Each structure stands twice: as structure tokens, then as C-alpha cells.
Amino acid sequence: MSGRTDKNVHAIGQVFHKDISKVWSNRLDELQKILNRKIPNSIKIQNLAETSSKFHARFSAKKRTYRYIFSGESSNPFSEKFISSIDLKNFDLQKAKIGIELFKGIHDFKNFSKEGSEPKSTIREIYETRAYQYRSFYVFKFSGNSFLRSQVRFMVATIIKFAKNELSENDIFQMLERNRKICFKPAPANGLYLWKIQY
């Protein structure tokens, strides 16, 4: 797998690799149909392709993109699994655009990871960020080399608090410098999407 996701997080662009018999080399379309009949309806294999023996779905990835989709409207049974419903009183999208930019670059994201996860390094690089509105929804986009467990959800929660004037730029810098701990929960999992993996 190209990356692990928390429970209730979605993956549109998930990639996995598997060694299989050469018998299937010229029958990948057939194999895809067979596998899609076997797996749960909530999962769908969109494409199968033969790769180099050196390819690794996780370690060969150069760039990962996540999107977080949320709304200030009350949740309904049709969207609650896919869009986070968040209290957006005093939320300012223009401030969110400023806040999300603070995460670009190379930072130590130890404070933005879930306790209990102990990677060798908590240094990560964020290449691109974007905050925008699409119809009645808001979207935060993050692209980076890799992400810590729950990192995106903690960044989202932080940006929303900044956009509601509950945190300052200095507060965020202090968190990134590990001089201040995060004392709030990450954003709900249901709004997060692993959107794309690039190799």
C-alpha cells in the first residue's frame, strides 16, 4: 500500500503492489474484474499495471496529495460519511488561505502527529497547499513527500482555529518549533481523502 489511512478516511488514489504469477501478465483486465467481484463494494480496483520488480507502492512514491472536505452545514445521512460537518462560526476563508501557507516547506511535524506513532523522523516537507470553496463546501489541499499519522487532520484543525481567530500565526510557529503542544483534537476523519500518489 502507498500509505495507511485512519479509520473512516477515504482513498481515491490508493496504490498497492503485489507479486503474482506470470500467467496473468497478458490477462490483467480479466484479473481486475475477478478481484472487483471478490472485494467489498466500498473498494474498487480502477487499474492494474505491470511494473518493475524494484517498484514499491510506498517507498517509490515521490509525492502524495490529500484533500480535506468540510462544511458548516448540519450533516445529513447522504453526505455524513464523506464530508465533515464543522462549526464554522467566525470562519474566514481568506485567513484560512494565509494559515495553510504557514505549513509549506520543511518542518518538524512531531506536534501534528498522533501519540503512539514513532517514526524514525518527524521531519516532513509540504510542497503545495491550497484552501478554497467549492459550492457549499470548503476544501484544504496538501501535497508533500509523506505524512505522519493524523498529520493532515491536525493541520486542518489548526488552520480552522486560526481562521476563526482562536490561534495566531505565532501560535502555529510555536507548534512547528515544538515549543507548544497541541491541546485539541484533530479534525474528523470522514472529510479526509488520500487523493493522488505520484511516482
PDB file of C-alpha atoms in Angstrom:
ATOM      1  CA  MET A   1       0.000   0.000   0.000  1.00  0.00           C
ATOM      2  CA  SER A   2       1.181   3.518  -0.777  1.00  0.00           C
ATOM      3  CA  GLY A   3       0.019   4.749   2.616  1.00  0.00           C
ATOM      4  CA  ARG A   4      -2.034   3.786   5.634  1.00  0.00           C
ATOM      5  CA  THR A   5      -5.187   5.714   6.454  1.00  0.00           C
ATOM      6  CA  ASP A   6      -7.054   6.143   9.729  1.00  0.00           C
ATOM      7  CA  LYS A   7     -10.475   4.570  10.155  1.00  0.00           C
ATOM      8  CA  ASN A   8     -13.159   6.453   8.153  1.00  0.00           C
ATOM      9  CA  VAL A   9     -10.574   8.187   5.941  1.00  0.00           C
ATOM     10  CA  HIS A  10     -11.154   7.739   2.200  1.00  0.00           C
ATOM     11  CA  ALA A  11      -8.657   6.892  -0.539  1.00  0.00           C
ATOM     12  CA  ILE A  12      -9.366   7.780  -4.148  1.00  0.00           C
ATOM     13  CA  GLY A  13      -5.798   7.357  -5.392  1.00  0.00           C
ATOM     14  CA  GLN A  14      -4.539   4.466  -3.257  1.00  0.00           C
ATOM     15  CA  VAL A  15      -1.847   2.314  -4.893  1.00  0.00           C
ATOM     16  CA  PHE A  16      -0.695  -1.178  -3.933  1.00  0.00           C
ATOM     17  CA  HIS A  17       1.748  -3.686  -5.355  1.00  0.00           C
ATOM     18  CA  LYS A  18       1.642  -7.480  -5.328  1.00  0.00           C
ATOM     19  CA  ASP A  19       3.810 -10.197  -6.801  1.00  0.00           C
ATOM     20  CA  ILE A  20       1.665 -12.535  -8.907  1.00  0.00           C
ATOM     21  CA  SER A  21       2.123 -15.413 -11.328  1.00  0.00           C
ATOM     22  CA  LYS A  22       3.307 -14.562 -14.860  1.00  0.00           C
ATOM     23  CA  VAL A  23       0.189 -16.383 -16.064  1.00  0.00           C
ATOM     24  CA  TRP A  24      -1.698 -13.116 -15.551  1.00  0.00           C
ATOM     25  CA  SER A  25       0.752 -10.868 -17.444  1.00  0.00           C
ATOM     26  CA  ASN A  26      -1.481 -10.584 -20.507  1.00  0.00           C
ATOM     27  CA  ARG A  27      -4.765 -11.003 -18.628  1.00  0.00           C
ATOM     28  CA  LEU A  28      -4.746  -8.016 -16.271  1.00  0.00           C
ATOM     29  CA  ASP A  29      -8.187  -6.784 -17.381  1.00  0.00           C
ATOM     30  CA  GLU A  30      -9.634 -10.191 -16.591  1.00  0.00           C
ATOM     31  CA  LEU A  31      -7.859 -10.298 -13.231  1.00  0.00           C
ATOM     32  CA  GLN A  32      -9.172  -6.824 -12.368  1.00  0.00           C
ATOM     33  CA  LYS A  33     -12.763  -7.931 -12.981  1.00  0.00           C
ATOM     34  CA  ILE A  34     -12.278 -11.069 -10.889  1.00  0.00           C
ATOM     35  CA  LEU A  35     -10.790  -9.127  -7.980  1.00  0.00           C
ATOM     36  CA  ASN A  36     -13.517  -6.474  -8.080  1.00  0.00           C
ATOM     37  CA  ARG A  37     -16.126  -9.217  -7.754  1.00  0.00           C
ATOM     38  CA  LYS A  38     -14.358 -10.597  -4.679  1.00  0.00           C
ATOM     39  CA  ILE A  39     -13.703  -7.424  -2.670  1.00  0.00           C
ATOM     40  CA  PRO A  40     -16.291  -5.357  -0.718  1.00  0.00           C
ATOM     41  CA  ASN A  41     -18.423  -2.863  -2.655  1.00  0.00           C
ATOM     42  CA  SER A  42     -16.753   0.001  -0.787  1.00  0.00           C
ATOM     43  CA  ILE A  43     -13.479  -0.807  -2.577  1.00  0.00           C
ATOM     44  CA  LYS A  44     -12.861  -0.733  -6.318  1.00  0.00           C
ATOM     45  CA  ILE A  45      -9.711  -1.529  -8.279  1.00  0.00           C
ATOM     46  CA  GLN A  46      -9.561   1.068 -11.049  1.00  0.00           C
ATOM     47  CA  ASN A  47      -6.484  -0.164 -12.875  1.00  0.00           C
ATOM     48  CA  LEU A  48      -3.866  -2.918 -12.884  1.00  0.00           C
ATOM     49  CA  ALA A  49      -0.450  -2.470 -14.471  1.00  0.00           C
ATOM     50  CA  GLU A  50       2.797  -4.417 -14.649  1.00  0.00           C
ATOM     51  CA  THR A  51       5.758  -2.632 -13.037  1.00  0.00           C
ATOM     52  CA  SER A  52       9.466  -3.056 -12.434  1.00  0.00           C
ATOM     53  CA  SER A  53      10.487  -5.548  -9.756  1.00  0.00           C
ATOM     54  CA  LYS A  54      12.078  -2.581  -7.947  1.00  0.00           C
ATOM     55  CA  PHE A  55       8.768  -0.721  -7.643  1.00  0.00           C
ATOM     56  CA  HIS A  56       7.327  -0.319  -4.148  1.00  0.00           C
ATOM     57  CA  ALA A  57       3.927   1.310  -3.701  1.00  0.00           C
ATOM     58  CA  ARG A  58       5.007   3.105  -0.526  1.00  0.00           C
ATOM     59  CA  PHE A  59       8.741   3.725  -0.800  1.00  0.00           C
ATOM     60  CA  SER A  60       8.812   4.634  -4.509  1.00  0.00           C
ATOM     61  CA  ALA A  61       6.254   7.427  -4.065  1.00  0.00           C
ATOM     62  CA  LYS A  62       7.595  10.958  -4.669  1.00  0.00           C
ATOM     63  CA  LYS A  63       4.507  12.985  -3.853  1.00  0.00           C
ATOM     64  CA  ARG A  64       1.243  12.408  -2.010  1.00  0.00           C
ATOM     65  CA  THR A  65      -1.799  14.661  -2.190  1.00  0.00           C
ATOM     66  CA  TYR A  66      -4.595  14.820   0.371  1.00  0.00           C
ATOM     67  CA  ARG A  67      -7.799  16.825   0.275  1.00  0.00           C
ATOM     68  CA  TYR A  68      -9.973  17.609   3.267  1.00  0.00           C
ATOM     69  CA  ILE A  69     -13.617  18.462   2.528  1.00  0.00           C
ATOM     70  CA  PHE A  70     -15.869  20.084   5.110  1.00  0.00           C
ATOM     71  CA  SER A  71     -18.977  22.181   5.512  1.00  0.00           C
ATOM     72  CA  GLY A  72     -20.595  24.364   8.131  1.00  0.00           C
ATOM     73  CA  GLU A  73     -23.997  22.867   7.377  1.00  0.00           C
ATOM     74  CA  SER A  74     -25.607  20.199   9.536  1.00  0.00           C
ATOM     75  CA  SER A  75     -24.688  16.694   8.444  1.00  0.00           C
ATOM     76  CA  ASN A  76     -27.229  14.605   6.574  1.00  0.00           C
ATOM     77  CA  PRO A  77     -27.377  10.831   6.018  1.00  0.00           C
ATOM     78  CA  PHE A  78     -26.315  11.183   2.373  1.00  0.00           C
ATOM     79  CA  SER A  79     -23.081  13.072   2.984  1.00  0.00           C
ATOM     80  CA  GLU A  80     -22.036  12.483   6.589  1.00  0.00           C
ATOM     81  CA  LYS A  81     -19.668   9.645   5.661  1.00  0.00           C
ATOM     82  CA  PHE A  82     -17.875  11.766   3.078  1.00  0.00           C
ATOM     83  CA  ILE A  83     -17.919  15.392   4.257  1.00  0.00           C
ATOM     84  CA  SER A  84     -17.082  16.668   7.731  1.00  0.00           C
ATOM     85  CA  SER A  85     -19.629  18.912   9.389  1.00  0.00           C
ATOM     86  CA  ILE A  86     -17.736  21.532  11.409  1.00  0.00           C
ATOM     87  CA  ASP A  87     -18.808  24.583  13.393  1.00  0.00           C
ATOM     88  CA  LEU A  88     -17.669  27.440  11.158  1.00  0.00           C
ATOM     89  CA  LYS A  89     -18.907  30.377  13.206  1.00  0.00           C
ATOM     90  CA  ASN A  90     -16.459  33.270  12.607  1.00  0.00           C
ATOM     91  CA  PHE A  91     -14.612  31.196   9.978  1.00  0.00           C
ATOM     92  CA  ASP A  92     -12.799  33.391   7.428  1.00  0.00           C
ATOM     93  CA  LEU A  93     -11.675  31.657   4.222  1.00  0.00           C
ATOM     94  CA  GLN A  94      -9.149  34.398   3.467  1.00  0.00           C
ATOM     95  CA  LYS A  95      -7.497  33.782   6.832  1.00  0.00           C
ATOM     96  CA  ALA A  96      -7.542  30.045   6.138  1.00  0.00           C
ATOM     97  CA  LYS A  97      -5.604  30.736   2.928  1.00  0.00           C
ATOM     98  CA  ILE A  98      -2.966  32.540   4.984  1.00  0.00           C
ATOM     99  CA  GLY A  99      -2.911  29.835   7.649  1.00  0.00           C
ATOM    100  CA  ILE A 100      -2.479  26.920   5.269  1.00  0.00           C
ATOM    101  CA  GLU A 101       0.549  28.594   3.679  1.00  0.00           C
ATOM    102  CA  LEU A 102       2.356  28.516   7.039  1.00  0.00           C
ATOM    103  CA  PHE A 103       2.760  24.752   6.694  1.00  0.00           C
ATOM    104  CA  LYS A 104       4.608  24.851   3.370  1.00  0.00           C
ATOM    105  CA  GLY A 105       8.252  23.869   3.419  1.00  0.00           C
ATOM    106  CA  ILE A 106      10.288  21.567   5.645  1.00  0.00           C
ATOM    107  CA  HIS A 107       9.134  21.329   9.259  1.00  0.00           C
ATOM    108  CA  ASP A 108       9.218  19.006  12.242  1.00  0.00           C
ATOM    109  CA  PHE A 109       5.603  17.820  12.462  1.00  0.00           C
ATOM    110  CA  LYS A 110       6.006  15.869  15.713  1.00  0.00           C
ATOM    111  CA  ASN A 111       3.312  18.031  17.343  1.00  0.00           C
ATOM    112  CA  PHE A 112       0.986  17.296  14.436  1.00  0.00           C
ATOM    113  CA  SER A 113       1.095  13.514  14.730  1.00  0.00           C
ATOM    114  CA  LYS A 114      -0.929  11.106  16.800  1.00  0.00           C
ATOM    115  CA  GLU A 115       0.660   9.922  20.032  1.00  0.00           C
ATOM    116  CA  GLY A 116       1.845   6.353  19.852  1.00  0.00           C
ATOM    117  CA  SER A 117       3.253   6.623  16.333  1.00  0.00           C
ATOM    118  CA  GLU A 118       7.043   6.650  16.490  1.00  0.00           C
ATOM    119  CA  PRO A 119       8.556   7.078  13.011  1.00  0.00           C
ATOM    120  CA  LYS A 120      12.343   7.364  12.658  1.00  0.00           C
ATOM    121  CA  SER A 121      11.959  11.019  11.728  1.00  0.00           C
ATOM    122  CA  THR A 122       9.115  13.501  12.121  1.00  0.00           C
ATOM    123  CA  ILE A 123      10.608  15.903   9.555  1.00  0.00           C
ATOM    124  CA  ARG A 124       8.363  16.241   6.503  1.00  0.00           C
ATOM    125  CA  GLU A 125       8.144  18.598   3.527  1.00  0.00           C
ATOM    126  CA  ILE A 126       4.912  20.162   2.280  1.00  0.00           C
ATOM    127  CA  TYR A 127       5.249  21.135  -1.388  1.00  0.00           C
ATOM    128  CA  GLU A 128       1.875  22.695  -2.105  1.00  0.00           C
ATOM    129  CA  THR A 129      -1.156  23.902  -0.172  1.00  0.00           C
ATOM    130  CA  ARG A 130      -4.471  25.398  -1.178  1.00  0.00           C
ATOM    131  CA  ALA A 131      -7.683  26.465   0.580  1.00  0.00           C
ATOM    132  CA  TYR A 132     -10.786  27.128  -1.489  1.00  0.00           C
ATOM    133  CA  GLN A 133     -14.564  26.938  -1.602  1.00  0.00           C
ATOM    134  CA  TYR A 134     -16.439  24.606  -3.931  1.00  0.00           C
ATOM    135  CA  ARG A 135     -20.193  25.233  -3.916  1.00  0.00           C
ATOM    136  CA  SER A 136     -21.254  24.931  -0.266  1.00  0.00           C
ATOM    137  CA  PHE A 137     -18.097  23.034   0.732  1.00  0.00           C
ATOM    138  CA  TYR A 138     -14.619  24.105   1.759  1.00  0.00           C
ATOM    139  CA  VAL A 139     -11.539  22.201   0.638  1.00  0.00           C
ATOM    140  CA  PHE A 140      -7.993  22.158   2.016  1.00  0.00           C
ATOM    141  CA  LYS A 141      -5.371  20.574  -0.243  1.00  0.00           C
ATOM    142  CA  PHE A 142      -1.924  19.390   0.870  1.00  0.00           C
ATOM    143  CA  SER A 143       0.840  17.837  -1.253  1.00  0.00           C
ATOM    144  CA  GLY A 144       4.052  16.550   0.288  1.00  0.00           C
ATOM    145  CA  ASN A 145       6.671  13.830   0.250  1.00  0.00           C
ATOM    146  CA  SER A 146       4.933  11.884   3.020  1.00  0.00           C
ATOM    147  CA  PHE A 147       2.770  12.490   6.077  1.00  0.00           C
ATOM    148  CA  LEU A 148       2.746  11.362   9.694  1.00  0.00           C
ATOM    149  CA  ARG A 149      -0.199   9.578  11.257  1.00  0.00           C
ATOM    150  CA  SER A 150      -3.112  12.058  11.584  1.00  0.00           C
ATOM    151  CA  GLN A 151      -0.843  14.923  10.458  1.00  0.00           C
ATOM    152  CA  VAL A 152      -3.274  16.288   7.883  1.00  0.00           C
ATOM    153  CA  ARG A 153      -6.188  16.166  10.326  1.00  0.00           C
ATOM    154  CA  PHE A 154      -4.201  18.089  12.961  1.00  0.00           C
ATOM    155  CA  MET A 155      -3.155  20.679  10.372  1.00  0.00           C
ATOM    156  CA  VAL A 156      -6.782  21.093   9.272  1.00  0.00           C
ATOM    157  CA  ALA A 157      -7.972  21.602  12.861  1.00  0.00           C
ATOM    158  CA  THR A 158      -5.192  24.148  13.413  1.00  0.00           C
ATOM    159  CA  ILE A 159      -5.987  26.112  10.248  1.00  0.00           C
ATOM    160  CA  ILE A 160      -9.693  26.241  11.089  1.00  0.00           C
ATOM    161  CA  LYS A 161      -8.897  27.579  14.565  1.00  0.00           C
ATOM    162  CA  PHE A 162      -6.580  30.170  13.007  1.00  0.00           C
ATOM    163  CA  ALA A 163      -9.304  31.162  10.523  1.00  0.00           C
ATOM    164  CA  LYS A 164     -11.703  31.642  13.470  1.00  0.00           C
ATOM    165  CA  ASN A 165      -9.174  33.839  15.344  1.00  0.00           C
ATOM    166  CA  GLU A 166      -8.685  31.203  18.030  1.00  0.00           C
ATOM    167  CA  LEU A 167      -4.975  30.843  17.198  1.00  0.00           C
ATOM    168  CA  SER A 168      -2.363  33.317  15.956  1.00  0.00           C
ATOM    169  CA  GLU A 169       0.440  32.884  13.427  1.00  0.00           C
ATOM    170  CA  ASN A 170       2.878  32.845  16.339  1.00  0.00           C
ATOM    171  CA  ASP A 171       0.906  30.014  17.966  1.00  0.00           C
ATOM    172  CA  ILE A 172       1.348  27.935  14.820  1.00  0.00           C
ATOM    173  CA  PHE A 173       5.060  28.758  14.576  1.00  0.00           C
ATOM    174  CA  GLN A 174       5.462  27.699  18.216  1.00  0.00           C
ATOM    175  CA  MET A 175       3.754  24.383  17.444  1.00  0.00           C
ATOM    176  CA  LEU A 176       6.027  23.806  14.450  1.00  0.00           C
ATOM    177  CA  GLU A 177       9.062  24.644  16.590  1.00  0.00           C
ATOM    178  CA  ARG A 178       7.774  22.149  19.189  1.00  0.00           C
ATOM    179  CA  ASN A 179       7.702  24.870  21.843  1.00  0.00           C
ATOM    180  CA  ARG A 180       3.980  24.399  22.313  1.00  0.00           C
ATOM    181  CA  LYS A 181       1.847  21.265  22.267  1.00  0.00           C
ATOM    182  CA  ILE A 182      -1.480  20.908  20.515  1.00  0.00           C
ATOM    183  CA  CYS A 183      -4.252  20.710  23.105  1.00  0.00           C
ATOM    184  CA  PHE A 184      -7.153  19.998  20.774  1.00  0.00           C
ATOM    185  CA  LYS A 185      -8.425  17.071  18.751  1.00  0.00           C
ATOM    186  CA  PRO A 186      -7.665  16.510  15.061  1.00  0.00           C
ATOM    187  CA  ALA A 187     -10.363  17.256  12.501  1.00  0.00           C
ATOM    188  CA  PRO A 188     -12.864  14.386  11.987  1.00  0.00           C
ATOM    189  CA  ALA A 189     -11.628  11.550   9.779  1.00  0.00           C
ATOM    190  CA  ASN A 190     -14.611  11.402   7.418  1.00  0.00           C
ATOM    191  CA  GLY A 191     -13.627  14.553   5.499  1.00  0.00           C
ATOM    192  CA  LEU A 192     -10.132  13.353   4.580  1.00  0.00           C
ATOM    193  CA  TYR A 193      -9.209  11.873   1.199  1.00  0.00           C
ATOM    194  CA  LEU A 194      -5.932  10.399   0.021  1.00  0.00           C
ATOM    195  CA  TRP A 195      -6.323  11.930  -3.415  1.00  0.00           C
ATOM    196  CA  LYS A 196      -3.298  11.101  -5.510  1.00  0.00           C
ATOM    197  CA  ILE A 197       0.090   9.367  -5.397  1.00  0.00           C
ATOM    198  CA  GLN A 198       2.831  10.377  -7.827  1.00  0.00           C
ATOM    199  CA  TYR A 199       5.935   8.324  -8.642  1.00  0.00           C
TER     200      TYR A 199
END
